[in-house]
mmCIF file of C-alpha atoms and ligand atoms in Angstrom:
data_model
loop_
_atom_site.group_PDB
_atom_site.id
_atom_site.type_symbol
_atom_site.label_atom_id
_atom_site.label_comp_id
_atom_site.label_asym_id
_atom_site.label_seq_id
_atom_site.Cartn_x
_atom_site.Cartn_y
_atom_site.Cartn_z
ATOM 1 C CA MET A 1 0.344 -10.270 13.826
ATOM 2 C CA ILE A 2 -1.957 -7.860 11.799
ATOM 3 C CA TYR A 3 -5.605 -8.696 11.449
ATOM 4 C CA LEU A 4 -8.398 -6.575 10.229
ATOM 5 C CA GLU A 5 -11.999 -7.476 10.860
ATOM 6 C CA HIS A 6 -14.600 -5.962 8.696
ATOM 7 C CA VAL A 7 -12.532 -2.798 8.084
ATOM 8 C CA THR A 8 -14.364 -0.285 5.832
ATOM 9 C CA LYS A 9 -12.734 3.459 5.263
ATOM 10 C CA ILE A 10 -14.699 6.296 3.922
ATOM 11 C CA TYR A 11 -12.958 9.594 3.083
ATOM 12 C CA GLU A 12 -15.745 11.675 4.310
ATOM 13 C CA ASP A 13 -14.793 14.741 2.218
ATOM 14 C CA THR A 14 -15.035 13.124 -1.191
ATOM 15 C CA LYS A 15 -17.386 10.210 0.029
ATOM 16 C CA THR A 16 -14.896 7.862 -1.308
ATOM 17 C CA MET A 17 -15.060 4.447 -0.079
ATOM 18 C CA ALA A 18 -11.314 3.572 -0.083
ATOM 19 C CA LEU A 19 -11.760 0.217 1.557
ATOM 20 C CA PHE A 20 -15.037 -2.036 1.976
ATOM 21 C CA ASP A 21 -15.295 -4.753 4.387
ATOM 22 C CA ILE A 22 -11.565 -5.833 4.417
ATOM 23 C CA ASN A 23 -11.211 -9.100 6.454
ATOM 24 C CA MET A 24 -7.363 -10.310 6.791
ATOM 25 C CA ARG A 25 -4.708 -11.723 8.552
ATOM 26 C CA VAL A 26 -1.061 -11.515 8.394
ATOM 27 C CA GLU A 27 0.555 -14.228 10.672
ATOM 28 C CA ARG A 28 3.914 -13.721 12.619
ATOM 29 C CA GLY A 29 7.021 -13.960 10.422
ATOM 30 C CA GLU A 30 5.036 -14.081 7.016
ATOM 31 C CA PHE A 31 5.760 -11.895 3.824
ATOM 32 C CA VAL A 32 2.535 -10.733 2.063
ATOM 33 C CA PHE A 33 2.104 -8.402 -0.790
ATOM 34 C CA VAL A 34 -0.903 -6.244 -1.048
ATOM 35 C CA THR A 35 -1.233 -5.625 -4.804
ATOM 36 C CA GLY A 36 -3.983 -3.751 -7.131
ATOM 37 C CA ARG A 37 -3.899 -1.082 -9.227
ATOM 38 C CA SER A 38 -3.588 2.684 -8.580
ATOM 39 C CA GLY A 39 -6.628 3.952 -6.543
ATOM 40 C CA SER A 40 -7.521 0.230 -5.242
ATOM 41 C CA GLY A 41 -6.914 1.207 -1.319
ATOM 42 C CA LYS A 42 -3.290 0.042 -0.981
ATOM 43 C CA SER A 43 -2.286 3.248 0.714
ATOM 44 C CA THR A 44 -5.260 3.682 2.495
ATOM 45 C CA LEU A 45 -4.760 0.061 4.185
ATOM 46 C CA ILE A 46 -1.075 1.008 5.249
ATOM 47 C CA ARG A 47 -2.068 4.484 6.437
ATOM 48 C CA LEU A 48 -4.796 2.705 8.833
ATOM 49 C CA LEU A 49 -2.182 0.304 9.917
ATOM 50 C CA ILE A 50 0.122 3.114 11.190
ATOM 51 C CA LYS A 51 -2.737 4.855 12.480
ATOM 52 C CA GLU A 52 -2.445 8.050 10.129
ATOM 53 C CA LEU A 53 -6.313 7.137 9.426
ATOM 54 C CA GLU A 54 -9.095 5.956 11.442
ATOM 55 C CA ALA A 55 -11.257 3.160 10.085
ATOM 56 C CA THR A 56 -14.839 4.248 9.494
ATOM 57 C CA ARG A 57 -15.960 0.782 10.432
ATOM 58 C CA GLY A 58 -14.206 -2.364 11.682
ATOM 59 C CA ARG A 59 -11.497 -3.260 14.031
ATOM 60 C CA ILE A 60 -7.537 -3.525 13.400
ATOM 61 C CA TRP A 61 -5.089 -5.412 15.640
ATOM 62 C CA MET A 62 -1.239 -5.004 15.422
ATOM 63 C CA ASN A 63 0.868 -7.277 17.134
ATOM 64 C CA GLY A 64 -1.974 -8.415 19.482
ATOM 65 C CA ALA A 65 -3.235 -4.810 20.364
ATOM 66 C CA ALA A 66 -6.222 -3.188 18.858
ATOM 67 C CA LEU A 67 -5.385 0.335 17.405
ATOM 68 C CA SER A 68 -8.645 1.720 18.778
ATOM 69 C CA GLY A 69 -7.335 1.427 22.069
ATOM 70 C CA ILE A 70 -4.331 3.566 21.130
ATOM 71 C CA THR A 71 -4.953 7.386 22.101
ATOM 72 C CA GLU A 72 -3.352 10.197 20.248
ATOM 73 C CA LYS A 73 -0.679 10.542 22.793
ATOM 74 C CA GLY A 74 0.204 7.079 22.174
ATOM 75 C CA ILE A 75 0.261 7.267 18.343
ATOM 76 C CA PRO A 76 4.345 8.249 18.376
ATOM 77 C CA ALA A 77 5.222 5.356 20.650
ATOM 78 C CA TYR A 78 2.864 2.877 18.389
ATOM 79 C CA ARG A 79 4.628 4.118 15.164
ATOM 80 C CA ARG A 80 8.137 3.363 16.707
ATOM 81 C CA THR A 81 6.998 -0.394 16.915
ATOM 82 C CA LEU A 82 6.910 -0.373 13.481
ATOM 83 C CA GLY A 83 9.556 -0.205 10.555
ATOM 84 C CA VAL A 84 7.700 1.897 7.771
ATOM 85 C CA VAL A 85 9.139 2.381 4.271
ATOM 86 C CA PHE A 86 7.369 5.039 1.937
ATOM 87 C CA GLN A 87 7.743 5.317 -1.858
ATOM 88 C CA ASP A 88 9.273 8.896 -1.354
ATOM 89 C CA MET A 89 11.979 7.807 1.126
ATOM 90 C CA ARG A 90 12.028 10.520 3.348
ATOM 91 C CA LEU A 91 15.791 11.080 4.160
ATOM 92 C CA PHE A 92 17.513 13.945 5.950
ATOM 93 C CA ASP A 93 19.420 15.609 3.290
ATOM 94 C CA ASP A 94 21.824 17.203 5.906
ATOM 95 C CA ARG A 95 22.547 13.996 7.252
ATOM 96 C CA ASP A 96 25.076 11.167 5.711
ATOM 97 C CA VAL A 97 23.761 7.696 5.264
ATOM 98 C CA PHE A 98 25.147 6.620 8.901
ATOM 99 C CA GLY A 99 23.503 9.733 10.487
ATOM 100 C CA ASN A 100 20.089 9.048 8.734
ATOM 101 C CA VAL A 101 19.926 5.491 10.032
ATOM 102 C CA ALA A 102 21.465 6.401 13.674
ATOM 103 C CA PHE A 103 18.939 8.996 14.088
ATOM 104 C CA VAL A 104 16.041 6.320 14.358
ATOM 105 C CA ARG A 105 18.323 4.503 16.904
ATOM 106 C CA GLU A 106 19.165 7.543 18.988
ATOM 107 C CA ILE A 107 15.563 7.798 19.861
ATOM 108 C CA VAL A 108 15.384 4.298 21.763
ATOM 109 C CA ASN A 109 18.944 4.130 22.886
ATOM 110 C CA PRO A 110 21.198 7.023 23.203
ATOM 111 C CA SER A 111 24.620 4.723 23.884
ATOM 112 C CA ARG A 112 26.967 5.873 21.230
ATOM 113 C CA LYS A 113 28.513 2.519 21.523
ATOM 114 C CA ASP A 114 25.064 0.848 20.568
ATOM 115 C CA ILE A 115 24.327 3.246 17.597
ATOM 116 C CA SER A 116 27.537 2.401 16.158
ATOM 117 C CA ARG A 117 27.272 -1.226 16.491
ATOM 118 C CA ARG A 118 23.692 -1.603 15.434
ATOM 119 C CA VAL A 119 23.863 0.857 12.292
ATOM 120 C CA THR A 120 27.306 -0.817 10.851
ATOM 121 C CA SER A 121 25.557 -4.263 11.664
ATOM 122 C CA VAL A 122 22.348 -3.395 9.498
ATOM 123 C CA LEU A 123 24.404 -1.393 6.818
ATOM 124 C CA SER A 124 26.403 -4.279 6.401
ATOM 125 C CA LEU A 125 23.569 -6.591 6.377
ATOM 126 C CA LEU A 126 21.950 -4.613 3.437
ATOM 127 C CA GLY A 127 25.425 -4.207 1.530
ATOM 128 C CA LEU A 128 25.329 -0.120 2.243
ATOM 129 C CA THR A 129 28.717 -0.208 4.109
ATOM 130 C CA ASP A 130 30.610 1.261 1.399
ATOM 131 C CA LEU A 131 28.012 4.326 1.150
ATOM 132 C CA TYR A 132 28.027 5.194 4.616
ATOM 133 C CA LYS A 133 29.527 8.706 4.679
ATOM 134 C CA ARG A 134 27.377 9.699 1.404
ATOM 135 C CA ARG A 135 24.540 12.191 1.700
ATOM 136 C CA PRO A 136 21.337 11.607 0.308
ATOM 137 C CA SER A 137 21.926 13.834 -2.810
ATOM 138 C CA GLN A 138 24.996 11.718 -3.670
ATOM 139 C CA LEU A 139 22.774 8.436 -3.697
ATOM 140 C CA SER A 140 20.681 6.723 -6.622
ATOM 141 C CA GLY A 141 17.078 6.232 -5.978
ATOM 142 C CA GLY A 142 17.608 2.556 -5.345
ATOM 143 C CA GLU A 143 20.309 3.328 -2.810
ATOM 144 C CA LYS A 144 18.198 6.017 -1.069
ATOM 145 C CA GLN A 145 15.375 3.283 -0.721
ATOM 146 C CA LYS A 146 17.790 0.866 0.722
ATOM 147 C CA VAL A 147 19.017 3.050 3.238
ATOM 148 C CA ALA A 148 15.201 4.056 4.074
ATOM 149 C CA LEU A 149 15.147 0.271 4.545
ATOM 150 C CA ALA A 150 17.861 0.096 7.036
ATOM 151 C CA ARG A 151 16.374 2.736 8.889
ATOM 152 C CA ALA A 152 13.218 0.752 9.108
ATOM 153 C CA ILE A 153 15.060 -2.327 10.570
ATOM 154 C CA VAL A 154 17.689 -0.654 12.665
ATOM 155 C CA ASN A 155 15.565 -0.933 15.928
ATOM 156 C CA ASP A 156 15.035 -4.854 15.140
ATOM 157 C CA LEU A 157 11.249 -4.330 14.900
ATOM 158 C CA ALA A 158 8.968 -7.492 14.319
ATOM 159 C CA VAL A 159 6.934 -5.752 11.493
ATOM 160 C CA VAL A 160 7.993 -3.853 8.590
ATOM 161 C CA LEU A 161 5.249 -2.063 6.440
ATOM 162 C CA ALA A 162 5.954 -0.558 2.992
ATOM 163 C CA ASP A 163 3.819 1.476 0.615
ATOM 164 C CA GLU A 164 5.040 1.453 -3.127
ATOM 165 C CA PRO A 165 8.850 1.164 -1.954
ATOM 166 C CA THR A 166 9.930 0.494 -5.648
ATOM 167 C CA GLY A 167 7.477 2.999 -6.970
ATOM 168 C CA ASN A 168 10.219 5.325 -8.227
ATOM 169 C CA LEU A 169 12.589 2.758 -9.018
ATOM 170 C CA ASP A 170 13.836 1.172 -12.207
ATOM 171 C CA PRO A 171 13.463 -2.538 -12.902
ATOM 172 C CA GLN A 172 17.083 -3.450 -11.701
ATOM 173 C CA SER A 173 16.994 -1.254 -8.626
ATOM 174 C CA SER A 174 13.413 -2.462 -7.604
ATOM 175 C CA ALA A 175 14.434 -6.058 -7.734
ATOM 176 C CA GLU A 176 17.591 -5.504 -5.640
ATOM 177 C CA VAL A 177 15.076 -3.452 -2.901
ATOM 178 C CA MET A 178 12.739 -6.385 -2.866
ATOM 179 C CA ASP A 179 15.540 -8.943 -2.210
ATOM 180 C CA LEU A 180 16.392 -6.848 0.662
ATOM 181 C CA PHE A 181 12.973 -7.038 2.128
ATOM 182 C CA GLU A 182 13.374 -10.798 1.313
ATOM 183 C CA ARG A 183 16.518 -10.818 3.499
ATOM 184 C CA ILE A 184 15.032 -9.138 6.333
ATOM 185 C CA HIS A 185 11.799 -11.566 6.212
ATOM 186 C CA ARG A 186 14.359 -14.552 6.468
ATOM 187 C CA ARG A 187 15.290 -13.172 9.759
ATOM 188 C CA GLY A 188 12.209 -13.855 11.264
ATOM 189 C CA VAL A 189 10.602 -10.020 10.529
ATOM 190 C CA THR A 190 6.871 -9.913 9.375
ATOM 191 C CA VAL A 191 6.910 -8.018 6.103
ATOM 192 C CA LEU A 192 3.687 -6.159 4.418
ATOM 193 C CA VAL A 193 4.396 -4.719 1.091
ATOM 194 C CA ALA A 194 2.082 -2.557 -0.902
ATOM 195 C CA THR A 195 2.686 -2.405 -4.664
ATOM 196 C CA HIS A 196 1.329 -2.408 -7.841
ATOM 197 C CA ASP A 197 4.456 -4.061 -9.100
ATOM 198 C CA MET A 198 3.347 -7.357 -10.306
ATOM 199 C CA GLU A 199 6.260 -8.436 -11.770
ATOM 200 C CA GLN A 200 8.322 -8.330 -8.101
ATOM 201 C CA ALA A 201 5.225 -9.723 -6.355
ATOM 202 C CA ASP A 202 5.453 -12.643 -8.870
ATOM 203 C CA ARG A 203 9.055 -12.881 -8.754
ATOM 204 C CA LEU A 204 9.300 -13.577 -5.036
ATOM 205 C CA GLY A 205 6.090 -15.639 -4.900
ATOM 206 C CA HIS A 206 4.823 -14.781 -1.447
ATOM 207 C CA ARG A 207 0.847 -14.558 -0.650
ATOM 208 C CA ARG A 208 -0.561 -11.606 -2.328
ATOM 209 C CA ILE A 209 -3.894 -10.008 -1.239
ATOM 210 C CA VAL A 210 -5.284 -8.252 -4.338
ATOM 211 C CA LEU A 211 -7.483 -5.090 -3.764
ATOM 212 C CA GLU A 212 -9.887 -3.929 -6.376
ATOM 213 C CA GLU A 213 -11.834 -1.038 -5.861
ATOM 214 C CA GLY A 214 -11.256 -1.168 -2.165
ATOM 215 C CA ARG A 215 -12.373 -5.019 -1.648
ATOM 216 C CA ILE A 216 -10.385 -7.973 -1.656
ATOM 217 C CA GLN A 217 -10.323 -9.536 -5.034
ATOM 218 C CA LYS A 218 -8.471 -12.935 -4.522
ATOM 219 C CA ALA A 219 -5.557 -14.202 -2.365
ATOM 220 C CA ILE A 220 -2.841 -16.118 -4.082
ATOM 221 C CA ARG A 221 -0.899 -18.920 -2.035
HETATM 222 P P1 ADP B 1 -3.920 3.242 -3.859
HETATM 223 O O1 ADP B 1 -2.669 3.251 -2.814
HETATM 224 O O2 ADP B 1 -4.079 1.733 -4.329
HETATM 225 O O3 ADP B 1 -3.339 3.858 -5.205
HETATM 226 P P2 ADP B 1 -5.716 4.777 -2.270
HETATM 227 O O4 ADP B 1 -5.546 4.278 -0.901
HETATM 228 O O5 ADP B 1 -4.303 5.891 -2.544
HETATM 229 O O6 ADP B 1 -5.148 3.750 -3.148
HETATM 230 O O7 ADP B 1 -6.573 5.315 -2.774
HETATM 231 C C1 ADP B 1 -8.097 4.571 -2.905
HETATM 232 C C2 ADP B 1 -9.122 5.622 -2.960
HETATM 233 O O8 ADP B 1 -9.500 6.492 -2.051
HETATM 234 C C3 ADP B 1 -9.079 6.241 -4.379
HETATM 235 O O9 ADP B 1 -10.298 6.525 -5.056
HETATM 236 C C4 ADP B 1 -8.382 7.543 -3.959
HETATM 237 O O10 ADP B 1 -8.919 8.494 -4.854
HETATM 238 C C5 ADP B 1 -9.210 7.936 -2.665
HETATM 239 N N1 ADP B 1 -8.416 8.605 -1.708
HETATM 240 C C6 ADP B 1 -7.290 8.307 -1.234
HETATM 241 N N2 ADP B 1 -6.730 9.292 -0.449
HETATM 242 C C7 ADP B 1 -7.745 10.212 0.067
HETATM 243 C C8 ADP B 1 -7.741 11.310 0.748
HETATM 244 N N3 ADP B 1 -7.122 11.944 1.430
HETATM 245 N N4 ADP B 1 -9.157 12.084 0.406
HETATM 246 C C9 ADP B 1 -10.215 11.616 -0.371
HETATM 247 N N5 ADP B 1 -9.992 10.422 -0.954
HETATM 248 C C10 ADP B 1 -8.765 9.725 -1.071
#
């Protein structure tokens, strides 16, 4: 599902080698953590996968397609094939929970009936039904992150990528959010979560790819 071959990323402006010769493979339906301390290259990896950055060397495939073959114009369409969750949630303050999730569905299917059915079903799956009329300002950090996750899966995508999804959360909320990633994974979605939260990674027990100064340190099964 996700395949990297000899991927190196150098930030030209600072001459920082953020990733060096990364080879990794995530199988369809797998749940994998990318862990490592701050500055080890986790965000860079996620940003390469969503084509926010280009690799300096090496090749990346997502769902069978080489990212190098995607043109600038094709990037928005490519990103719509991925569910992406960031640390800072990026919700719209002027829309309620329902509207925040519906927005992503509207882009692919403008049918009101479809939107209502899909959003209701995803909010229910993630235990958010009671909050559907709230604005982001009326939610806790954990609740906001669950809404971000609902948005990432409302289009029934095969892959969910997350960059520090629990970075701003207390331990209890972190555990709840990670449990929802687990629930999504059990429905067959391929999940890649970059996190420095070793406690959660340990608890869920999935394969871990550990980055250290841009290199893969060890993989734990
Ligand atoms: P992590 O997500 O594990 O904290 P990052 O991928 O953000 O790590 O960073 C890896 C390395 O690349 C760090 O040394 C960081 O300072 C550097 N870096 C990250 N983003 C940039 C950037 N936009 N320009 C230059 N250097 C960067």
